[in-house]
XYZ file of C-alpha atoms in Angstrom:
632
model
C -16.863 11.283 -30.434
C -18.557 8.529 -28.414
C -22.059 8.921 -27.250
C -21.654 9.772 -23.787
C -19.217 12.499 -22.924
C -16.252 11.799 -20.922
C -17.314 13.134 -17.332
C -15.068 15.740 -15.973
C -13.224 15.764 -12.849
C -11.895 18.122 -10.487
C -9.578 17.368 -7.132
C -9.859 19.320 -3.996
C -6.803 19.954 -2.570
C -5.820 22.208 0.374
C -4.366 22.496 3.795
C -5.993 21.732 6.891
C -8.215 23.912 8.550
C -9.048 25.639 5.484
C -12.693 24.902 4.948
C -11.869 21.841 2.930
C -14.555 20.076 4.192
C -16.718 22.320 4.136
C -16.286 23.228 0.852
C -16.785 19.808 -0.739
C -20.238 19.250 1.050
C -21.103 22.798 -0.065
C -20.254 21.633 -3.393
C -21.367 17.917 -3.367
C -24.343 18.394 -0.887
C -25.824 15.069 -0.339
C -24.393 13.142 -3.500
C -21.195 12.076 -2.210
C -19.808 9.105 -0.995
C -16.719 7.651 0.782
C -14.347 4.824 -0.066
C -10.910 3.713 -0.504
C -8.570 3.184 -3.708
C -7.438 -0.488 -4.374
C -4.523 -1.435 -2.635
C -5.293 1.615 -0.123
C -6.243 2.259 3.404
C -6.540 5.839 3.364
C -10.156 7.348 2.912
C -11.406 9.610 0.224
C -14.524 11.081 -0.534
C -16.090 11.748 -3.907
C -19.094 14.014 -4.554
C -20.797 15.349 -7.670
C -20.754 19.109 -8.456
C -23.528 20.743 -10.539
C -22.238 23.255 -13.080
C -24.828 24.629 -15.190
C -25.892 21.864 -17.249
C -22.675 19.690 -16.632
C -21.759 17.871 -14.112
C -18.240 17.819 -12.467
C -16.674 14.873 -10.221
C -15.484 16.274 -7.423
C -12.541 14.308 -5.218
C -11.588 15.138 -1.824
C -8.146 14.619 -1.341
C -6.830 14.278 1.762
C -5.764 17.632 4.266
C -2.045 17.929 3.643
C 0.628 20.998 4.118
C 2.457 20.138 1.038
C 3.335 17.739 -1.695
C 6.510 16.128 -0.069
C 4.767 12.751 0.637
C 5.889 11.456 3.894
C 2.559 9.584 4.932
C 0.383 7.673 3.423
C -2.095 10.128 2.930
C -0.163 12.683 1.137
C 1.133 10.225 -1.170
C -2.654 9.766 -2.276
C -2.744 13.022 -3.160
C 0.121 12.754 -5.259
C -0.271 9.794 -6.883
C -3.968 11.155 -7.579
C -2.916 14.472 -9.204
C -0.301 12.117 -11.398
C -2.417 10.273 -12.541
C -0.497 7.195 -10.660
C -3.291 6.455 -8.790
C -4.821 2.660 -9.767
C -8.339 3.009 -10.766
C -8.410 6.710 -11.481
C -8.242 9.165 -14.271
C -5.869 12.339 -13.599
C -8.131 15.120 -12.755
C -9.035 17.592 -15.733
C -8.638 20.646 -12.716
C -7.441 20.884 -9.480
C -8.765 23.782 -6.925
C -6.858 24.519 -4.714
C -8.157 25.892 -1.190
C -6.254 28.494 0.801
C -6.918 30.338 3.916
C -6.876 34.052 2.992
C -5.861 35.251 6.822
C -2.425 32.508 5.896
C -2.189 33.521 2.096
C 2.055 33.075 1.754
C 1.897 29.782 4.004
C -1.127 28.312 2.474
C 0.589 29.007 -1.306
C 3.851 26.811 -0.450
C 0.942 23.763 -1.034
C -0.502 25.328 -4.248
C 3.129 26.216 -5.763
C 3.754 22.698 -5.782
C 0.407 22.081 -7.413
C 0.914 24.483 -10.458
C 4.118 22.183 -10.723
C 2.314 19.279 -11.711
C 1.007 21.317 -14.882
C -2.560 20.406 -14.575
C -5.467 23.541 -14.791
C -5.442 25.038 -11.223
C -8.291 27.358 -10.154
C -7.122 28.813 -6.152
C -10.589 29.426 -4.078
C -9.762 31.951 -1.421
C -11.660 31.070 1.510
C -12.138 32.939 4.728
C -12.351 36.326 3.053
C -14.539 37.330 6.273
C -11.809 36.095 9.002
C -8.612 38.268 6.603
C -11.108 41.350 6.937
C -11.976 41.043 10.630
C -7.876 41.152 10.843
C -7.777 44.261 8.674
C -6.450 42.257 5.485
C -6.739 42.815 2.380
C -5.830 40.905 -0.616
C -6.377 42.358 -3.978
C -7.290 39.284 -6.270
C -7.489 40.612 -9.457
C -3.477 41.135 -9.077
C -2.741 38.252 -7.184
C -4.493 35.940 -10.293
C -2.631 37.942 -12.832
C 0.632 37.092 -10.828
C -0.034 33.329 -10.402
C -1.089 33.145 -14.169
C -4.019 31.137 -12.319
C -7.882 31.968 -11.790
C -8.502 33.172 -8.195
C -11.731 33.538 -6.565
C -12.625 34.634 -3.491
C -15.310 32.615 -1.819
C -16.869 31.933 2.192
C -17.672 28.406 2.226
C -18.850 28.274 5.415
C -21.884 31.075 4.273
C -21.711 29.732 0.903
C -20.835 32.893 -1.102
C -18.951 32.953 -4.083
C -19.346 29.004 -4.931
C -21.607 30.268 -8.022
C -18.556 32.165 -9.322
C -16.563 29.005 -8.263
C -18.098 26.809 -10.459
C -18.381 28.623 -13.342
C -14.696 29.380 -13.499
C -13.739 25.055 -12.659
C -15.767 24.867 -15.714
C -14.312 27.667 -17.691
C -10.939 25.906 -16.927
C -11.858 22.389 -18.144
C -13.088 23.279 -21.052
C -9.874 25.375 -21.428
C -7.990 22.614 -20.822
C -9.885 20.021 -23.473
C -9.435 22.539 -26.602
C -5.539 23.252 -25.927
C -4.639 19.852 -24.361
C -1.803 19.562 -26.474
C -0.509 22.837 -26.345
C -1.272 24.342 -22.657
C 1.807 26.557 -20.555
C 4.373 24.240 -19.122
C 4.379 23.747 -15.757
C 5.187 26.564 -13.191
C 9.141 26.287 -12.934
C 10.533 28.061 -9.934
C 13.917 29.231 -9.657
C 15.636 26.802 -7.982
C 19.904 27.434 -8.034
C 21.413 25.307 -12.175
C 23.283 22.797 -9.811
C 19.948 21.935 -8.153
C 18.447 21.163 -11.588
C 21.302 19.680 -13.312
C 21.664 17.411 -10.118
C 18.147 16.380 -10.813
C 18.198 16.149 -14.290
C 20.854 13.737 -14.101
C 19.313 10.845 -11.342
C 16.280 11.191 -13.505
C 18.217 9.792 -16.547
C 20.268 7.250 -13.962
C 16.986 5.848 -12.791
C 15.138 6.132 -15.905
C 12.565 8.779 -18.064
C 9.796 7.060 -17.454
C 9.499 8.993 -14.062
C 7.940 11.734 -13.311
C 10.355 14.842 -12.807
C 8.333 15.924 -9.959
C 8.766 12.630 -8.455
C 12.187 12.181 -8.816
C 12.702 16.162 -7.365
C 10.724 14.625 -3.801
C 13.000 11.927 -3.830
C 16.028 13.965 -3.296
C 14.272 17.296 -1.266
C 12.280 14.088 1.053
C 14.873 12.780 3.334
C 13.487 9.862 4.849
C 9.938 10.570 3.197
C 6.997 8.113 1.384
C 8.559 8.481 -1.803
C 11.887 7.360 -1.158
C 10.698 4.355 0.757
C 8.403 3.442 -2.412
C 11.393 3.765 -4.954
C 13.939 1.530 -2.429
C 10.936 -0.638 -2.730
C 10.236 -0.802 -6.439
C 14.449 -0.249 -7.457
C 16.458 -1.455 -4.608
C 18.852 -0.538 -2.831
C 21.002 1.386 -4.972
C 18.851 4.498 -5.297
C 19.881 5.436 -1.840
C 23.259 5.462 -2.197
C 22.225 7.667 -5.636
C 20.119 9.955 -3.757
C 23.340 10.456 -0.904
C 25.699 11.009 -3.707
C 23.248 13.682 -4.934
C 22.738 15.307 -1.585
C 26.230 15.728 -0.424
C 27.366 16.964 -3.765
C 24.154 19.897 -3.507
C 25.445 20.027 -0.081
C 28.833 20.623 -0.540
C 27.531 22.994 -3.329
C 25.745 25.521 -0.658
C 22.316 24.375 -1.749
C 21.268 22.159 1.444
C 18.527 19.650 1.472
C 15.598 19.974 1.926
C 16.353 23.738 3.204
C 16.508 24.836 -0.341
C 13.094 24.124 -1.488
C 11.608 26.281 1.957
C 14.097 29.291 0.459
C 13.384 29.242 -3.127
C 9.608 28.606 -2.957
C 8.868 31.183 0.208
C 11.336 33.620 -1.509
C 9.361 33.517 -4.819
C 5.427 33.427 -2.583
C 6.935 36.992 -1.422
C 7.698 38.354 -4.772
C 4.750 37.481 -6.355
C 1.946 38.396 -3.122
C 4.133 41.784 -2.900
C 1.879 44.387 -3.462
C -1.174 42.116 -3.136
C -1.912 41.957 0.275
C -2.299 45.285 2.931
C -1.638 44.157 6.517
C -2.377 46.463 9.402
C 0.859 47.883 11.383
C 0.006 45.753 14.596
C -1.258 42.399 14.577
C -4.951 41.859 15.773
C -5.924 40.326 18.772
C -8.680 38.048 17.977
C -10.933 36.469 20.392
C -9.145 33.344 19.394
C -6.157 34.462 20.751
C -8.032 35.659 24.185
C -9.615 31.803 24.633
C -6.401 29.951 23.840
C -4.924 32.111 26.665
C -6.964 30.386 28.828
C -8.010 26.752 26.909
C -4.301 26.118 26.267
C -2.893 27.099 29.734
C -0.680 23.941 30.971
C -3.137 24.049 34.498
C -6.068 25.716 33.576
C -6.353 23.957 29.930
C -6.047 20.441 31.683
C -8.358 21.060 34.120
C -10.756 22.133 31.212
C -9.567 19.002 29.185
C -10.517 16.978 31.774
C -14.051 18.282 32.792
C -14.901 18.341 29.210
C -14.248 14.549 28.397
C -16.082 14.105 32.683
C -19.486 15.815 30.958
C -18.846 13.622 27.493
C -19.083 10.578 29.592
C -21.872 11.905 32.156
C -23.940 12.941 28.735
C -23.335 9.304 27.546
C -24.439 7.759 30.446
C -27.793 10.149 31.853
C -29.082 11.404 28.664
C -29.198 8.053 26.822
C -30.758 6.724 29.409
C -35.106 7.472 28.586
C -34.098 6.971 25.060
C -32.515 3.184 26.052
C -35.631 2.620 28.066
C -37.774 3.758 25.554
C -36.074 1.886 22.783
C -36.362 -1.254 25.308
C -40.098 -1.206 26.416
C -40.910 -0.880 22.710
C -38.791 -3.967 22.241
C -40.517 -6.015 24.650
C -43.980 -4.575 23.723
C -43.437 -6.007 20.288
C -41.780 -8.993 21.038
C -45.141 -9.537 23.547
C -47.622 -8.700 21.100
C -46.523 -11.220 18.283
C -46.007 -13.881 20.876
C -49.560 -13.523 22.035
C -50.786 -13.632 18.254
C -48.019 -16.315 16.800
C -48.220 -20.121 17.300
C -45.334 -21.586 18.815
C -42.677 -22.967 17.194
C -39.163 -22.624 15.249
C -39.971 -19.884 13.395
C -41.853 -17.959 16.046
C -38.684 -18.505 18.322
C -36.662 -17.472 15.567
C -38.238 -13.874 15.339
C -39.146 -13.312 18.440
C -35.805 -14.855 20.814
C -33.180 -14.974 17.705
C -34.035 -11.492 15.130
C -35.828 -9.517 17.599
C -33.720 -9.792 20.701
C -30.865 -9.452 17.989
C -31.665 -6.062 16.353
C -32.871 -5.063 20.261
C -29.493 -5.716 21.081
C -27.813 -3.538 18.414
C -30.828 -0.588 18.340
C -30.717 -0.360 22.458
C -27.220 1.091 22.369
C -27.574 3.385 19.162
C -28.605 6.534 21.368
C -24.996 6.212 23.229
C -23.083 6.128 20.000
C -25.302 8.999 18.799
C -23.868 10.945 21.635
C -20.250 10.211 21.765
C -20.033 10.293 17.719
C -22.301 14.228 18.292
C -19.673 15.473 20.771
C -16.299 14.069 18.842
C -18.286 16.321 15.578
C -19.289 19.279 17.820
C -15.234 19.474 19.345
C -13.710 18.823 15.983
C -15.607 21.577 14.149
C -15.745 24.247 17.005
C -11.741 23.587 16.480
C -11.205 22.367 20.262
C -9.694 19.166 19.664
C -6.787 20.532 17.749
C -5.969 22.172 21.651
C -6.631 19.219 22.939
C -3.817 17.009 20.982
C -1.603 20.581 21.859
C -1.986 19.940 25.755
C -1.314 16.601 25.187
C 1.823 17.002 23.548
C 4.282 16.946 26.679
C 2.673 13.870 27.902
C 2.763 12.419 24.681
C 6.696 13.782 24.355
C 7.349 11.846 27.496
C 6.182 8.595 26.302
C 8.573 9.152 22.901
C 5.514 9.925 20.612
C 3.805 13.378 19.825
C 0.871 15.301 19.879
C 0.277 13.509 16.835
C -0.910 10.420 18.658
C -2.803 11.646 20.558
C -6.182 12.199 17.932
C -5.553 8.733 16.539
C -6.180 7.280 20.514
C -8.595 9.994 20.634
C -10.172 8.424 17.834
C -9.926 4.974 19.221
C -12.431 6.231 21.675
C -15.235 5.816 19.312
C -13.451 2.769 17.837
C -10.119 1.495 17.263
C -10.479 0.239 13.543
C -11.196 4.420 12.508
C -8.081 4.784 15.219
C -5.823 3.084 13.758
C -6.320 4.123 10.455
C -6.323 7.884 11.536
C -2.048 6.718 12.171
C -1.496 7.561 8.828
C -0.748 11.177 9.465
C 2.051 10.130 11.788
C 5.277 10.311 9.396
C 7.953 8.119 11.392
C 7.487 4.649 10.931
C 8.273 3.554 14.691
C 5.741 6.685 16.129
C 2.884 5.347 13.977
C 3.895 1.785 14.613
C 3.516 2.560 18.806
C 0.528 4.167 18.114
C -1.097 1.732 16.100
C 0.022 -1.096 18.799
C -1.496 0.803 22.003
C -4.504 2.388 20.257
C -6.931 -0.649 21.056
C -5.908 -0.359 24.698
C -8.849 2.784 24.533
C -11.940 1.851 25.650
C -13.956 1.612 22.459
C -17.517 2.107 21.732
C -18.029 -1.556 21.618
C -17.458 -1.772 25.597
C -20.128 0.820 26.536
C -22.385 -1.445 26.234
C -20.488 -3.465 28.965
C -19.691 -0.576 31.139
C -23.397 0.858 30.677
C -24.509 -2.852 32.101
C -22.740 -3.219 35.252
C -22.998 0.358 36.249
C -26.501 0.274 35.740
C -26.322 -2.930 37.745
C -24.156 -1.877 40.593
C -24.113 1.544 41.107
C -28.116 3.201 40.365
C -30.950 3.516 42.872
C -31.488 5.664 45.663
C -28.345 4.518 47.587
C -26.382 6.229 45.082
C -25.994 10.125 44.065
C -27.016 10.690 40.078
C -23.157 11.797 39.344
C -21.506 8.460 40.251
C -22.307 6.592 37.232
C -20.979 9.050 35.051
C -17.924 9.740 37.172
C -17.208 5.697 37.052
C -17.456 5.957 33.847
C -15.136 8.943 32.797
C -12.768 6.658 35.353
C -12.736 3.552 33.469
C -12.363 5.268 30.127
C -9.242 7.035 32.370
C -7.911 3.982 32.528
C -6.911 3.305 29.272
C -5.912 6.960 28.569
C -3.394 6.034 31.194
C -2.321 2.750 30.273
C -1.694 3.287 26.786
C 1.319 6.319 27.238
C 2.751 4.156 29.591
C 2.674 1.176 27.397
C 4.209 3.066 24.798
C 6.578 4.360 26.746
C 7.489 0.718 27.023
C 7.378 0.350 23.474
C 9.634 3.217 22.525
C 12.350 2.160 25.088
C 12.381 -1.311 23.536
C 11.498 -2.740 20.732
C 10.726 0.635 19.005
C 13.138 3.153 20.230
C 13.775 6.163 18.365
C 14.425 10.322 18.942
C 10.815 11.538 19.762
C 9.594 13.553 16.580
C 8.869 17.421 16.804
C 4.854 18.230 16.750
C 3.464 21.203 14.753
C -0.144 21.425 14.545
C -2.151 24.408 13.405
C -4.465 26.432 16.012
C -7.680 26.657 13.658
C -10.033 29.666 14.312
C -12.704 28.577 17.071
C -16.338 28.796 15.257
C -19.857 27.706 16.088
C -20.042 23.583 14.895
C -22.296 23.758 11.935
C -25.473 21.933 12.844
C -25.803 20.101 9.954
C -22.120 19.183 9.773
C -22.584 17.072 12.994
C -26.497 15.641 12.408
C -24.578 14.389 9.052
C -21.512 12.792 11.475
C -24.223 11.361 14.088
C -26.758 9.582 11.191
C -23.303 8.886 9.435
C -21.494 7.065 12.314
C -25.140 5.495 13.293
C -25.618 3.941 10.177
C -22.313 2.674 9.624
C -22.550 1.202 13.538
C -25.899 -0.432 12.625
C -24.791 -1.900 9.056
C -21.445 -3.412 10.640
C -21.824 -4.235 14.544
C -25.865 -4.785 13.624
C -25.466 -7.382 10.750
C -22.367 -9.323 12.879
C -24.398 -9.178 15.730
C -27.571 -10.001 14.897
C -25.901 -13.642 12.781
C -24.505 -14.050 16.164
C -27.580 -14.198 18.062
C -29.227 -16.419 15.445
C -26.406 -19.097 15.702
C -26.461 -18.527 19.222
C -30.309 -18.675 19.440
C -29.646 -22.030 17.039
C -27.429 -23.601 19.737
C -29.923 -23.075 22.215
C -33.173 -23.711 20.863
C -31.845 -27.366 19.350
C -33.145 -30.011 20.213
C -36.706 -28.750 20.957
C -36.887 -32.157 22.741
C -40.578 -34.144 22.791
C -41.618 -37.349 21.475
C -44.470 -39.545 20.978
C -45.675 -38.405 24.063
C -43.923 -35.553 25.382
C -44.401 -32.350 22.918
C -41.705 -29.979 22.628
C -40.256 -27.455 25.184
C -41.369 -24.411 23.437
C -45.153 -25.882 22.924
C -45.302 -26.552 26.654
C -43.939 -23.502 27.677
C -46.547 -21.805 25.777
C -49.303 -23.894 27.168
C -47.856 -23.774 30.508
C -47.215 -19.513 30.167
C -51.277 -19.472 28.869
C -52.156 -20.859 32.076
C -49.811 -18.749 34.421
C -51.863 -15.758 32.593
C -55.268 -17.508 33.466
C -54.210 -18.008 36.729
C -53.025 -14.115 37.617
C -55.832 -13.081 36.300
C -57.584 -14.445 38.847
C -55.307 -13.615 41.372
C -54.397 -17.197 42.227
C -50.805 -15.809 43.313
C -50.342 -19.308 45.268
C -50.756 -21.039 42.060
C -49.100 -18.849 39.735
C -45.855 -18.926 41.671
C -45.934 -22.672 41.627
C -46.681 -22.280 37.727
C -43.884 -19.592 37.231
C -41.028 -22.136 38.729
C -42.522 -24.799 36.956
C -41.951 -22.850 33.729
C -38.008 -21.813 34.758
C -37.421 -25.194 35.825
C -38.706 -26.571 32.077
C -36.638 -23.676 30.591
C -33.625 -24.763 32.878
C -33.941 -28.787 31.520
C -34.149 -27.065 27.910
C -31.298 -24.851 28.320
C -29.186 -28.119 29.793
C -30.036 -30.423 26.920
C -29.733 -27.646 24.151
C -26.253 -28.456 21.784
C -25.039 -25.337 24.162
C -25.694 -26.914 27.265
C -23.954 -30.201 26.252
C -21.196 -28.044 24.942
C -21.212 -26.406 28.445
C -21.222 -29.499 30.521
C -18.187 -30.534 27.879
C -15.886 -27.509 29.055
C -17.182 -27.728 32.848
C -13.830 -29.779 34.124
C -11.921 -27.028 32.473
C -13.594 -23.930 34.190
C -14.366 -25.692 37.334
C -10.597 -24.231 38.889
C -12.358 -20.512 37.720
C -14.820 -21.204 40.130
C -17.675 -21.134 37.188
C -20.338 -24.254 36.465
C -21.272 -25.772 33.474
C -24.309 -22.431 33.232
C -21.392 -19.714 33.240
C -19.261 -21.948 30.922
C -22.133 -21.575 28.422
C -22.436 -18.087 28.581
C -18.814 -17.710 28.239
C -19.295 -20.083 24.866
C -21.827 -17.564 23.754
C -20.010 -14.721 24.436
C -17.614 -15.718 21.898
C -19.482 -14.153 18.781
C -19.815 -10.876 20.498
């Protein structure tokens, strides 16, 4: 045995809506981070879990309803618990999360998991949402029956993760002294011509696959993992796979209907006796809200008042923390230009770094807000009503509700957007989304709006709810435009039968306060380490263009020292309340800045381009700017 023990690791698997999320940071806490797998887009998170005196890595696998890959996404979690996935180890134990007020539904995921024949340990979450609908699950019987630990936990309150823990490490050790002789995989009872059906394409396409995989292939139509083997084998697997699903067809044993029959048919048999229900279903206060929240009139008028008081929050209550952010700004940049000499570096700091991270740091209290209220409606479970009243708008335009969180996304930016298209199973659907996603006003143009509203529309001559209403209307516009540009698109160039939408109602619950300080300083940071570092090299090479030449000569020193001198005595001169004089000083100083800014490399570039903006109506001056603008 080597030195250093080979570090555990345990995969988080589970439905959405099921506390997932939850459950990881309750596991992880703060040592967990995100990142992709090579050759990947889709996101994972990995945490460490402490379990007595060993630790356990703990994976997040993405939210998924079952194991039939047909997204991205899923097929991470897949390839992950095969120990397919480049770059990692198959884990030593997989827990599977289920909802305990969903127990049969929740179990179609986990039967497919005890399939895979790796240690399973099921956490039961929501005990306290099962008993405040009179349910009642007896565990001891249910574990017996799936030949699996089960333990009941409340992530949310953190109860029952000490019991968790003990029994993931119970079940890797388990699983390290009878490695080589553990149960086989769970085998449900699927109908002999099913299996010998299978058994044969395995052999046709070769034993080095997995069974499991070559099972999806045939139950998938149309999913991830056929569209991976027609890739790595060709054509002639699909003609294979056809062969193989008229003959089950003509056999009575339909695909994929079968696999919904046999595994729901054996979930039954093995929860009878194991859960009580009460005789009449009970009315939660869920159900009383959604009466109202998903109402086709009254749930849009909601919709709609809740993203007006998103943007009106954006715009009002950043605004003391802008101006605060802003006066301290110019404060600084003040103070060190009153007690450095002038020169390149001092204009570097002060006019190239300063102004820079000022920039960046000035609109950090907007992102703060819109990231807070995406957190607060996601975890309060709002925004899964949201993409629900969206659906028949989204059904018009050919796509689904499905779309709708991915543009929803896009809101905060369209990189995170797009991405969040991988849930979207039909290729043309994600395709249309992915194209009209970036039509969203992003993040990156509040800044812009923020600037000519605050422009245009503030002072006295205008009431303190316009800005905010101008600015719920311009984000309008691009929830507008893009349905009706994918309408376009699915008419066209991407036309296709518009795909059913289910989506789960999760419970509504308070949004855990340190769930959403963790999005905010999450979504901050990552704002200031990407849009910060690109725009602050920005402003230096545009601070570059500008600054050279400094000018000067023999006899003429350069524009910055005489500005300085010049500025000294414009200070003198207030100071004694020579206002005369100091407004003869003060245009002497713009007009110096003016000759600077003309025969600065940008200002020759400028007067380069002026012939071809003159028809715009624009000067060599807004030519410039336009130049500069380019970084941004």
């Amino acid at each position: 045995m080597g030195s250093e023990q080979k570090r555990s690791i345990a995969a988080l698997i589970g439905n959405p809506n099921t506390g997932k999320t939850t459950l990881f940071n309750a596991l992880s806490g703060l040592r967990q981070r995100v990142g992709n797998y090579p050759g990947v887009t889709v996101e994972t998170k990995k945490g460490q879990m402490d379990c007595g005196e060993q630790t356990v890595e703990l994976i997040d696998l993405p939210g998924t309803y079952s194991l039939s890959p047909r997204s991205p996404d899923e097929m991470v979690a897949v390839d992950v618990l095969l120990g397919r996935q480049q770059g990692e180890a198959r884990p030593d134990v997989v827990i599977a999360i289920v909802d305990a007020s969903n127990l049969e539904r929740n179990l179609y995921l986990t039967t497919q998991v005890l399939e895979l024949g790796v240690p399973v340990v099921v956490a039961l979450n929501m005990i306290d949402v099962a008993a405040a609908q009179d349910i009642r699950i007896d565990v001891e019987r249910l574990s017996r029956r799936l030949g699996v630990p089960v333990v009941p936990i409340q992530a949310n309150k953190k109860k029952g993760l000490d019991a968790l823990r003990e029994t993931v490490l119970q079940a890797v050790q388990i699983d390290r002294l009878v490695r080589n002789h553990q149960a086989p995989p769970l085998t449900l009872p699927f109908p002999e011509v099913f299996e010998s059906a299978i058994q044969q394409l395995r052999q046709e396409l070769g034993a080095d696959i997995p069974e499991y995989l070559v099972r999806r292939l045939v139950l998938d139509v149309g999913g991830w993992t056929e569209q991976q083997f027609l890739t790595q084998l060709g054509e002639r697997v699909r003609s294979q796979v056809q062969e193989v699903r008229q003959h089950l067809e003509q056999a009575g044993c339909p695909v994929p209907a079968v696999e919904a029959r046999v595994r729901y048919s054996w979930i039954r048999e093995i929860t009878a006796g194991c859960i009580q229900r009460p005789a009449q279903r009970v009315i939660t206060w869920t159900d009383r809200i959604d009466r109202v929240l998903t109402h086709k009139v009254w749930g849009t008028l909601i919709l709609l008042v809740v993203m007006f008081l998103v943007f009106q929050a954006i715009f009002v209550w950043a605004r003391p923390l802008m101006k605060g952010i802003s006066n301290g700004k110019d404060a600084l940049v003040d103070l060190l230009r009153g007690q450095l000499p002038p020169g390149p570096f001092t204009n570097l700091l002060l006019d190239g770094v300063l102004e820079g991270v000022g920039a960046v740091v000035l609109f950090l209290p907007q992102i703060l807000i819109l990231f807070a209220f995406i957190a607060i409606l996601e975890d309060c479970g709002y925004m899964a009503r949201a993409a629900f009243l969206m659906d028949k708008l989204m059904a018009r335009c050919g796509l689904s509700g499905k779309s709708f969180l991915p543009m929803l996304s896009s809101l905060a930016c369209a990189v995170p957007g797009i991405l969040a298209t991988r849930v979207i199973e039909n290729h043309r659907d994600r395709l249309a989304t992915i194209l009209v996603a970036p039509l969203m006003s992003c993040s990156a143009r509040l800044p812009v709006y923020i600037l000519l509203i605050g422009t245009f529309l503030t002072g006295s001559s205008y009431p303190w709810w316009l800005p905010g209403l101008v600015m719920f209307a311009l984000y309008a516009i691009g929830l507008i435009l893009a349905p009706l540009v994918a309408l376009l698109l699915k008419r066209t160039l991407l036309r296709g039968e518009t795909p059913v939408f289910v989506l789960e109602m999760p419970l509504y619950k308070l949004p855990s306060l340190r769930l959403v300080l963790r999005r905010m300083l999450d979504s901050g940071w990552a704002f200031l380490r990407r849009a910060g570092t690109l725009i602050l090299a920005s402003m230096i090479v545009v601070w570059a263009l500008l600054y050279f030449p400094r000018g000067g000569g023999p006899e003429q020193p350069p524009y910055d020292v005489c500005i300085a001198a010049m500025q000294k005595e414009l200070d003198d001169l207030k100071e004694n309340n020579e206002e005369e004089a100091a407004a003869v000083k003060e245009q002497q100083i713009n007009a110096l800045k003016a000759e600077w800014k003309q025969q600065s490399y940008l200002g020759r570039m400028g007067k380069a381009i002026e012939p071809l903006v003159r028809p715009l109506g624009w000067d060599w001056r807004i030519g410039m700017a336009a130049l500069a603008s380019f970084p941004a």
